[in-house]
Coordinates of C-alpha atoms in Angstrom, one line a residue:
X1 CA 0.0 0.0 0.0
X2 CA 1.3 3.5 -0.9
X3 CA 1.0 6.2 1.6
X4 CA 2.1 9.9 1.2
X5 CA 2.8 11.9 4.3
X6 CA 2.9 15.7 4.0
X7 CA 4.4 18.4 6.2
X8 CA 3.9 22.2 5.8
X9 CA 6.3 22.9 8.7
X10 CA 9.1 25.5 8.1
X11 CA 11.8 22.9 8.4
X12 CA 12.2 19.3 7.1
X13 CA 13.0 17.6 10.5
X14 CA 9.3 16.8 11.3
X15 CA 10.3 14.1 13.8
X16 CA 6.8 12.7 14.3
X17 CA 6.0 12.4 10.6
X18 CA 9.3 10.7 9.9
X19 CA 8.8 8.3 12.7
X20 CA 5.3 7.3 11.5
X21 CA 6.8 6.8 8.0
X22 CA 9.5 4.5 9.4
X23 CA 6.9 2.6 11.4
X24 CA 4.6 2.1 8.4
X25 CA 7.6 0.8 6.4
X26 CA 8.6 -1.5 9.2
X27 CA 5.1 -3.1 8.8
X28 CA 5.3 -3.6 5.1
X29 CA 3.8 -0.4 3.7
X30 CA 5.3 1.9 1.1
X31 CA 5.6 5.6 2.1
X32 CA 6.8 8.8 0.5
X33 CA 7.3 12.1 2.3
X34 CA 6.5 15.5 0.9
X35 CA 7.9 18.6 2.7
X36 CA 6.1 21.8 1.8
X37 CA 7.6 24.6 4.0
X38 CA 5.1 27.4 4.0
X39 CA 6.6 29.9 1.5
X40 CA 4.7 32.8 3.1
X41 CA 6.4 32.2 6.5
X42 CA 5.0 34.5 9.1
X43 CA 3.1 36.7 6.6
X44 CA -0.1 35.1 7.6
X45 CA -3.4 36.3 6.3
X46 CA -6.1 33.8 7.2
X47 CA -8.1 32.4 4.4
X48 CA -5.5 33.2 1.7
X49 CA -3.7 30.5 -0.3
X50 CA -0.2 29.8 0.9
X51 CA 1.2 28.0 -2.1
X52 CA 1.4 29.0 -5.8
X53 CA -0.8 27.1 -8.2
X54 CA 2.1 25.3 -9.9
X55 CA 3.3 24.0 -6.5
X56 CA -0.1 22.5 -5.9
X57 CA -0.1 20.9 -9.4
X58 CA 3.3 19.4 -8.6
X59 CA 2.0 18.1 -5.3
X60 CA -0.9 16.4 -7.0
X61 CA 1.4 14.5 -9.4
X62 CA 3.6 13.3 -6.5
X63 CA 0.5 12.1 -4.6
X64 CA -1.2 10.5 -7.6
X65 CA -1.5 6.8 -7.1
X66 CA -1.5 7.0 -3.3
X67 CA -3.9 4.8 -1.3
X68 CA -3.8 7.2 1.7
X69 CA -2.5 10.7 2.3
X70 CA -1.6 12.1 5.7
X71 CA -1.0 15.8 6.6
X72 CA 0.5 17.0 9.9
X73 CA -0.2 20.5 11.1
X74 CA -0.1 23.0 13.9
X75 CA -2.7 25.8 14.3
X76 CA -0.8 28.4 12.2
X77 CA -0.5 25.8 9.4
X78 CA -4.3 25.4 9.1
X79 CA -4.6 27.3 5.8
X80 CA -1.7 25.3 4.4
X81 CA -3.5 22.0 5.1
X82 CA -6.8 23.3 3.8
X83 CA -5.3 24.4 0.5
X84 CA -3.4 21.1 0.1
X85 CA -6.4 19.0 0.9
X86 CA -8.8 20.9 -1.4
X87 CA -6.4 20.6 -4.3
X88 CA -5.8 16.8 -3.7
X89 CA -9.6 16.1 -3.3
X90 CA -10.3 18.0 -6.5
X91 CA -7.9 15.7 -8.4
X92 CA -8.8 12.2 -6.9
X93 CA -10.7 10.5 -4.2
X94 CA -7.8 9.2 -2.1
X95 CA -8.7 9.4 1.6
X96 CA -6.9 12.2 3.5
X97 CA -6.2 12.0 7.2
X98 CA -4.9 15.0 9.3
X99 CA -2.8 14.6 12.4
X100 CA -0.7 16.6 14.7
X101 CA -1.4 19.2 17.4
X102 CA -4.2 21.1 15.8
X103 CA -6.3 18.1 14.7
X104 CA -5.8 16.7 18.2
X105 CA -7.4 19.7 19.8
X106 CA -9.9 20.6 17.1
X107 CA -10.9 17.4 15.4
X108 CA -14.4 18.5 14.4
X109 CA -13.2 21.6 12.7
X110 CA -10.6 19.6 10.8
X111 CA -13.2 17.1 9.6
X112 CA -14.7 19.9 7.6
X113 CA -11.9 19.3 5.2
X114 CA -10.2 15.9 6.0
X115 CA -11.9 12.5 5.7
X116 CA -10.3 11.4 9.0
X117 CA -8.4 12.9 11.9
X118 CA -5.8 11.3 14.2
X119 CA -6.0 12.5 17.8
X120 CA -2.9 12.1 19.9
X121 CA 0.0 9.8 19.1
X122 CA -0.1 8.6 15.5
X123 CA 2.0 5.5 15.0
X124 CA -0.4 2.8 16.1
X125 CA -3.5 4.6 14.7
X126 CA -1.9 5.2 11.3
X127 CA -0.8 1.6 11.0
X128 CA -4.3 0.4 11.8
X129 CA -5.8 2.8 9.3
X130 CA -3.3 1.7 6.6
X131 CA -4.0 -2.0 7.3
X132 CA -7.7 -1.5 7.2
X133 CA -7.7 0.4 3.9
X134 CA -5.3 -2.2 2.4
X135 CA -7.7 -4.9 3.4
X136 CA -10.8 -2.9 2.4
X137 CA -12.1 -2.8 6.0
X138 CA -14.0 0.1 7.7
X139 CA -11.9 2.6 9.6
X140 CA -14.6 4.1 11.8
X141 CA -13.8 2.1 15.0
X142 CA -10.1 2.8 15.2
X143 CA -8.8 4.2 18.5
X144 CA -7.5 7.8 18.2
X145 CA -9.2 8.2 14.9
X146 CA -12.2 10.5 14.2
X147 CA -14.1 10.2 10.9
X148 CA -17.2 11.3 9.2
X149 CA -19.7 9.2 7.3
X150 CA -22.7 9.9 5.0
X151 CA -24.6 12.9 6.1
X152 CA -21.4 14.3 7.8
X153 CA -22.1 12.3 11.0
X154 CA -18.9 12.4 13.0
X155 CA -17.7 9.2 14.5
X156 CA -15.3 9.8 17.4
X157 CA -13.2 7.2 19.2
X158 CA -11.4 7.3 22.5
X159 CA -7.7 7.6 22.6
X160 CA -5.8 4.3 22.8
X161 CA -3.4 3.8 25.7
X162 CA 0.0 5.4 25.2
X163 CA 2.8 3.1 24.2
X164 CA 4.8 2.3 27.3
X165 CA 8.0 1.9 25.3
X166 CA 9.1 4.4 22.7
X167 CA 11.8 1.9 21.7
X168 CA 9.0 0.0 19.8
X169 CA 9.2 2.7 17.2
X170 CA 12.1 2.9 14.7
X171 CA 14.4 5.9 14.2
X172 CA 12.9 8.6 11.9
X173 CA 12.9 7.9 8.2
X174 CA 15.9 9.5 6.6
X175 CA 16.1 7.0 3.8
X176 CA 16.0 9.8 1.1
X177 CA 14.0 7.5 -1.1
X178 CA 10.7 8.9 -2.2
X179 CA 11.3 12.1 -0.3
X180 CA 10.4 15.4 -1.9
X181 CA 10.7 19.0 -0.8
X182 CA 9.6 22.5 -1.9
X183 CA 12.9 24.3 -2.6
X184 CA 13.3 27.6 -4.5
X185 CA 9.8 27.5 -5.8
X186 CA 9.9 23.9 -7.1
X187 CA 9.2 20.5 -5.6
X188 CA 12.3 18.4 -6.1
X189 CA 13.7 15.1 -4.7
X190 CA 15.0 15.6 -1.2
X191 CA 18.5 14.2 -1.5
X192 CA 21.1 13.9 1.2
X193 CA 22.9 16.9 -0.3
X194 CA 19.7 19.0 -0.2
X195 CA 18.9 17.8 3.3
X196 CA 22.3 19.3 4.3
X197 CA 21.3 22.7 2.9
X198 CA 17.9 22.6 4.8
X199 CA 19.6 21.6 8.1
X200 CA 22.0 24.5 7.7
X201 CA 19.1 26.9 8.0
X202 CA 17.9 25.6 11.4
X203 CA 17.8 28.3 14.1
X204 CA 20.3 26.6 16.4
X205 CA 22.4 25.6 13.4
X206 CA 22.6 29.3 12.3
X207 CA 23.5 30.4 15.8
X208 CA 26.2 27.8 16.3
X209 CA 27.4 28.1 12.7
X210 CA 27.5 24.3 12.2
X211 CA 25.0 21.8 10.9
X212 CA 22.7 20.2 13.5
X213 CA 20.7 17.0 13.4
X214 CA 17.5 17.4 15.4
X215 CA 16.1 14.5 17.3
X216 CA 13.9 13.7 20.3
X217 CA 14.8 11.3 23.1
X218 CA 11.4 11.5 24.8
X219 CA 7.8 12.7 24.6
X220 CA 5.9 15.0 26.9
X221 CA 6.8 17.4 29.7
X222 CA 6.6 17.2 33.5
X223 CA 5.1 20.7 33.8
X224 CA 1.5 22.0 33.4
X225 CA 2.0 25.5 32.0
X226 CA -1.4 27.1 31.2
X227 CA -0.2 28.5 27.8
X228 CA 1.2 25.2 26.6
X229 CA -0.5 22.7 24.4
X230 CA 1.5 19.9 26.2
X231 CA -0.8 20.4 29.2
X232 CA -3.9 20.1 27.0
X233 CA -2.7 16.9 25.4
X234 CA -1.6 15.5 28.7
X235 CA -5.2 15.9 30.0
X236 CA -6.4 14.0 26.9
X237 CA -4.7 11.0 28.4
X238 CA -5.7 11.9 32.0
X239 CA -2.1 12.7 32.7
X240 CA -1.2 9.0 32.7
X241 CA 2.1 8.0 31.2
X242 CA 2.5 11.1 29.1
X243 CA 6.1 11.8 29.9
X244 CA 8.1 9.0 28.3
X245 CA 11.7 8.4 27.3
X246 CA 13.6 6.3 24.8
X247 CA 16.3 4.2 26.2
X248 CA 19.9 5.3 25.8
X249 CA 20.7 2.4 23.5
X250 CA 17.8 3.3 21.2
X251 CA 18.9 6.9 20.9
X252 CA 22.6 6.0 20.4
X253 CA 21.6 3.6 17.6
X254 CA 19.9 6.4 15.8
X255 CA 22.9 8.8 16.2
X256 CA 25.4 6.1 15.1
X257 CA 23.4 5.9 11.9
X258 CA 23.5 9.6 11.5
X259 CA 27.3 9.7 12.0
X260 CA 27.7 7.1 9.3
X261 CA 25.2 8.4 6.7
X262 CA 25.2 12.2 7.4
X263 CA 28.9 13.0 7.9
X264 CA 28.3 16.7 7.6
X265 CA 26.4 16.8 10.9
X266 CA 28.4 18.9 13.3
X267 CA 26.2 18.7 16.4
X268 CA 23.1 16.9 17.8
X269 CA 20.1 19.1 18.5
X270 CA 18.0 17.3 21.2
X271 CA 14.6 19.0 21.1
X272 CA 12.8 17.3 24.0
X273 CA 10.7 19.8 25.9
X274 CA 12.6 19.2 29.1
X275 CA 15.7 16.9 28.6
X276 CA 16.9 17.8 32.0
X277 CA 13.8 16.2 33.5
X278 CA 15.5 12.8 33.0
X279 CA 16.6 11.2 36.3
X280 CA 20.3 11.6 37.4
X281 CA 21.1 7.9 36.8
X282 CA 19.5 8.0 33.4
X283 CA 21.6 11.1 32.5
X284 CA 24.7 9.4 33.8
X285 CA 24.1 6.4 31.5
X286 CA 23.3 8.7 28.6
X287 CA 26.5 10.8 29.0
X288 CA 28.7 7.7 29.3
X289 CA 27.4 6.1 26.2
X290 CA 27.2 9.4 24.2
X291 CA 30.7 10.4 25.1
X292 CA 32.2 7.0 24.1
X293 CA 30.2 6.3 20.9
X294 CA 29.0 9.7 19.5
X295 CA 31.4 12.3 20.8
X296 CA 29.7 15.2 18.9
X297 CA 28.7 18.5 20.6
X298 CA 25.0 18.6 21.5
X299 CA 22.3 21.0 22.6
X300 CA 19.1 20.6 24.6
X301 CA 16.3 22.3 26.4
X302 CA 16.0 22.8 30.2
X303 CA 13.5 24.1 32.7
X304 CA 14.5 25.9 35.9
X305 CA 13.3 23.2 38.3
X306 CA 15.3 20.5 36.5
X307 CA 18.8 22.1 36.3
X308 CA 21.2 20.8 38.9
X309 CA 25.0 21.0 39.5
X310 CA 25.4 17.3 39.0
X311 CA 23.4 17.1 35.7
X312 CA 25.2 20.1 34.3
X313 CA 28.6 18.7 35.1
X314 CA 27.8 15.4 33.5
X315 CA 26.2 16.9 30.4
X316 CA 28.9 19.5 29.7
X317 CA 31.6 16.8 30.1
X318 CA 29.7 14.7 27.5
X319 CA 29.6 17.5 25.0
X320 CA 26.8 19.9 25.9
X321 CA 27.7 23.2 24.3
X322 CA 24.4 25.2 24.4
X323 CA 21.0 25.1 26.1
X324 CA 17.8 26.9 26.0
X325 CA 15.7 27.5 29.2
X326 CA 12.2 29.0 29.6
X327 CA 12.0 31.8 32.1
X328 CA 8.8 33.2 30.5
X329 CA 8.2 35.9 33.1
X330 CA 9.8 37.3 36.2
X331 CA 6.5 38.7 37.5
X332 CA 5.0 36.5 40.3
X333 CA 1.5 37.5 39.2
X334 CA 2.2 36.2 35.7
X335 CA 4.0 33.1 37.0
X336 CA 0.9 32.3 38.9
X337 CA -1.2 32.8 35.8
X338 CA 1.1 30.5 33.8
X339 CA 1.0 27.9 36.6
X340 CA 4.7 28.3 37.1
X341 CA 4.7 29.6 40.7
X342 CA 7.1 26.9 41.7
X343 CA 9.6 28.5 39.3
X344 CA 10.2 31.6 41.4
X345 CA 12.8 34.2 40.5
X346 CA 15.1 32.7 43.1
X347 CA 14.7 29.2 41.6
X348 CA 15.3 30.6 38.1
X349 CA 18.3 32.6 39.1
X350 CA 19.7 29.6 40.9
X351 CA 19.5 27.6 37.6
X352 CA 21.0 30.4 35.6
X353 CA 23.9 30.7 38.0
X354 CA 24.6 27.0 37.7
X355 CA 24.5 27.3 33.9
X356 CA 26.8 30.4 34.0
X357 CA 29.5 28.4 35.8
X358 CA 30.2 26.7 32.5
X359 CA 30.3 29.8 30.4
X360 CA 33.9 29.1 29.3
X361 CA 32.8 25.7 27.9
X362 CA 29.5 26.6 26.2
X363 CA 28.0 29.1 23.9
X364 CA 25.9 31.8 25.6
X365 CA 22.6 30.1 26.7
X366 CA 19.2 31.3 25.6
X367 CA 16.5 32.3 28.0
X368 CA 12.9 32.4 26.7
X369 CA 10.4 35.1 27.6
X370 CA 6.7 35.3 26.7
X371 CA 5.5 38.8 25.6
X372 CA 2.1 40.4 24.8
X373 CA 0.2 38.5 27.5
X374 CA -3.3 40.0 27.6
X375 CA -3.4 39.9 31.4
X376 CA 0.1 41.5 31.8
X377 CA 0.6 45.0 33.1
X378 CA 3.5 47.4 32.5
X379 CA 4.6 46.6 36.0
X380 CA 4.8 42.9 35.2
X381 CA 6.8 43.6 32.0
X382 CA 9.2 45.8 34.0
X383 CA 9.8 43.1 36.5
X384 CA 10.9 40.8 33.7
X385 CA 13.2 43.4 32.3
X386 CA 14.8 44.2 35.7
X387 CA 15.3 40.5 36.2
X388 CA 17.1 40.4 32.9
X389 CA 19.4 43.2 34.1
X390 CA 20.6 40.8 36.8
X391 CA 21.3 37.8 34.6
X392 CA 25.0 37.1 34.5
X393 CA 26.6 37.5 31.1
X394 CA 27.0 36.1 28.5
X395 CA 23.5 35.1 27.5
X396 CA 20.8 35.5 24.8
X397 CA 17.1 36.2 25.0
X398 CA 14.4 34.6 22.9
X399 CA 11.3 36.7 23.3
X400 CA 8.1 35.1 21.9
X401 CA 4.8 36.8 21.5
X402 CA 2.1 34.7 23.2
X403 CA -0.1 32.7 20.9
X404 CA -3.3 31.5 22.7
X405 CA -3.4 28.1 21.2
X406 CA -7.0 26.6 21.3
X407 CA -8.0 24.7 24.3
X408 CA -5.0 25.6 26.5
X409 CA -6.2 26.8 29.9
X410 CA -5.0 30.3 29.1
X411 CA -7.0 30.3 25.9
X412 CA -10.1 29.2 27.7
X413 CA -9.7 31.9 30.3
X414 CA -9.1 34.6 27.6
X415 CA -12.1 33.4 25.6
X416 CA -14.4 33.4 28.7
X417 CA -13.2 36.9 29.5
X418 CA -14.0 38.2 26.0
X419 CA -10.4 38.8 25.0
X420 CA -10.6 36.6 21.9
X421 CA -13.0 38.0 19.3
X422 CA -12.2 35.8 16.3
X423 CA -10.0 32.6 16.6
X424 CA -9.1 32.7 12.9
X425 CA -7.9 36.3 13.0
X426 CA -6.5 36.4 16.6
X427 CA -4.9 33.0 16.7
X428 CA -4.7 31.0 13.5
X429 CA -3.1 34.0 11.7
X430 CA -0.6 34.8 14.5
X431 CA 3.0 33.7 14.8
X432 CA 5.0 33.9 18.0
X433 CA 7.4 36.2 16.1
X434 CA 4.7 38.9 15.8
X435 CA 5.7 40.9 18.8
X436 CA 3.8 44.2 19.6
X437 CA 6.0 47.2 18.6
X438 CA 6.0 49.2 21.9
X439 CA 8.6 50.7 24.3
X440 CA 8.9 47.8 26.7
X441 CA 9.2 45.2 23.9
X442 CA 11.8 47.5 22.3
X443 CA 13.9 47.2 25.5
X444 CA 13.5 43.4 25.4
X445 CA 14.8 43.5 21.8
X446 CA 17.7 45.7 22.7
X447 CA 18.6 43.3 25.5
X448 CA 18.2 40.3 23.2
X449 CA 21.9 39.8 22.5
X450 CA 22.9 39.9 26.2
X451 CA 25.2 42.8 25.7
X452 CA 23.0 45.7 26.6
X453 CA 24.4 47.5 29.7
X454 CA 22.7 46.3 32.9
X455 CA 22.8 49.8 34.4
X456 CA 21.2 51.4 31.4
X457 CA 18.4 48.7 31.3
X458 CA 17.7 49.4 35.0
X459 CA 17.6 53.2 34.3
X460 CA 15.3 52.8 31.4
X461 CA 12.9 50.7 33.5
X462 CA 12.8 53.0 36.5
X463 CA 9.2 54.0 37.3
X464 CA 9.4 57.6 36.2
X465 CA 11.2 56.8 33.0
X466 CA 8.6 54.1 32.0
X467 CA 5.8 56.5 32.8
X468 CA 7.2 59.1 30.4
X469 CA 8.6 56.9 27.6
X470 CA 5.7 54.4 27.6
X471 CA 3.1 57.2 27.5
X472 CA 0.4 57.0 24.7
X473 CA 1.7 60.1 23.0
X474 CA 5.1 58.5 22.4
X475 CA 3.9 55.1 21.2
X476 CA 4.2 56.0 17.5
X477 CA 7.8 57.1 18.1
X478 CA 8.8 53.8 19.7
X479 CA 6.8 51.8 17.3
X480 CA 9.0 53.3 14.5
X481 CA 12.2 52.6 16.5
X482 CA 11.0 49.0 17.1
X483 CA 10.1 48.3 13.5
X484 CA 13.4 49.9 12.3
X485 CA 15.4 47.8 14.7
X486 CA 13.6 44.6 13.5
X487 CA 14.2 45.5 9.9
X488 CA 18.0 46.0 10.6
X489 CA 18.1 42.7 12.5
X490 CA 16.5 40.8 9.6
X491 CA 18.9 42.4 7.1
X492 CA 21.9 41.6 9.2
X493 CA 20.8 38.0 9.5
X494 CA 20.1 37.8 5.8
X495 CA 16.5 36.6 6.3
X496 CA 15.0 38.5 3.4
X497 CA 12.5 40.4 5.5
X498 CA 11.3 37.6 7.7
X499 CA 11.9 37.4 11.5

């Protein structure tokens, strides 16, 4: 059976889709992968086509002859999936199934376009769908799968239990056979050489100036942040068994393959939501095996409550050269709103000080902050900026504009409070790069590189100064400064007008 899996994500890593492809192949199915990075980037206008007509024509020809087509998407890729699906359905009657974050949280909406929707983890469900179609059996009773029948009656099924062992799934599919990608306006075969060019563009790869291979050693997150879709999906499974890890041997096997077949890879990019949440013994085992058998620099993500002296020492010795940690806000009021009250400023600064001890062995770490929170006051924003003024250098900031993803606790709160007028306009067409151009966000941008003088940042966030410079009358002035600074930043990074 031939299955085509499509991704509109901006990069071609797409760990979940590649794993599903490998799993289907392992069970005898033929797959091909089609990567269609959204050419419009963050220039989102909801309801507008994202791809050129000739791109859609090329996609149709690649998908022709498929017995099943799967599309993965997040909320801000909704328009991409709609355009792709409509074009494919106009060409042939192959069933189309959507999966990923957005279909998981809004299955009914997605069934307005797709024939089926996969809710939650996709490997087992997709295999059962493929087997049933191959054997001409009905798919309406498959766990995790929603479908619609004659008369648009929706058939929903409960989620199946999460797999207790991620080792049951093979490494992501990097076979380069039957893989295609949209590159320079044309869909072309995704060769190993072209994969190298795509990986060079990754955000961490660009920062470290070396090519990174991105992988995940686990799924889930131990925290329950109200703005995060992880919490929503965790609740789908009643919180049971959501945080899972692959064994060290399974991860090392994947990375050994990468070293052999992708020799241009200069570091390993571990993108688990909270790699430091692994237990100390687990990290000891990982570091020992990684240092002996892989010996490439690597990067990962951390959270303030999981950073310890022992873990940092082990990981840096094994090759950790860069990490990213979520601070999000230094305002206690907003920390409570985010359900991060356990991550107090003292706890966060303690983690930062531990990280800073290794500044001579690592690239400057990145600390994430969430901006444009509808419940945030100027006082809350100033507390974050003054916290930044106390972070030991060197460091970088990664400021993200809050996107109220559907069905997160914060989204539900904002909806009930009348702060969301139109989901499509206020959420679907928003990217986390779309920061509001105001005085306090300008200060965040100026401090982004970690080189802005602490004393000057404290002066510019003094109460009297903020009252004057953040006054309504001066907002157009600082909006101009902010927009000009962003334009200069984009030009310097060679991003062609995109953030």
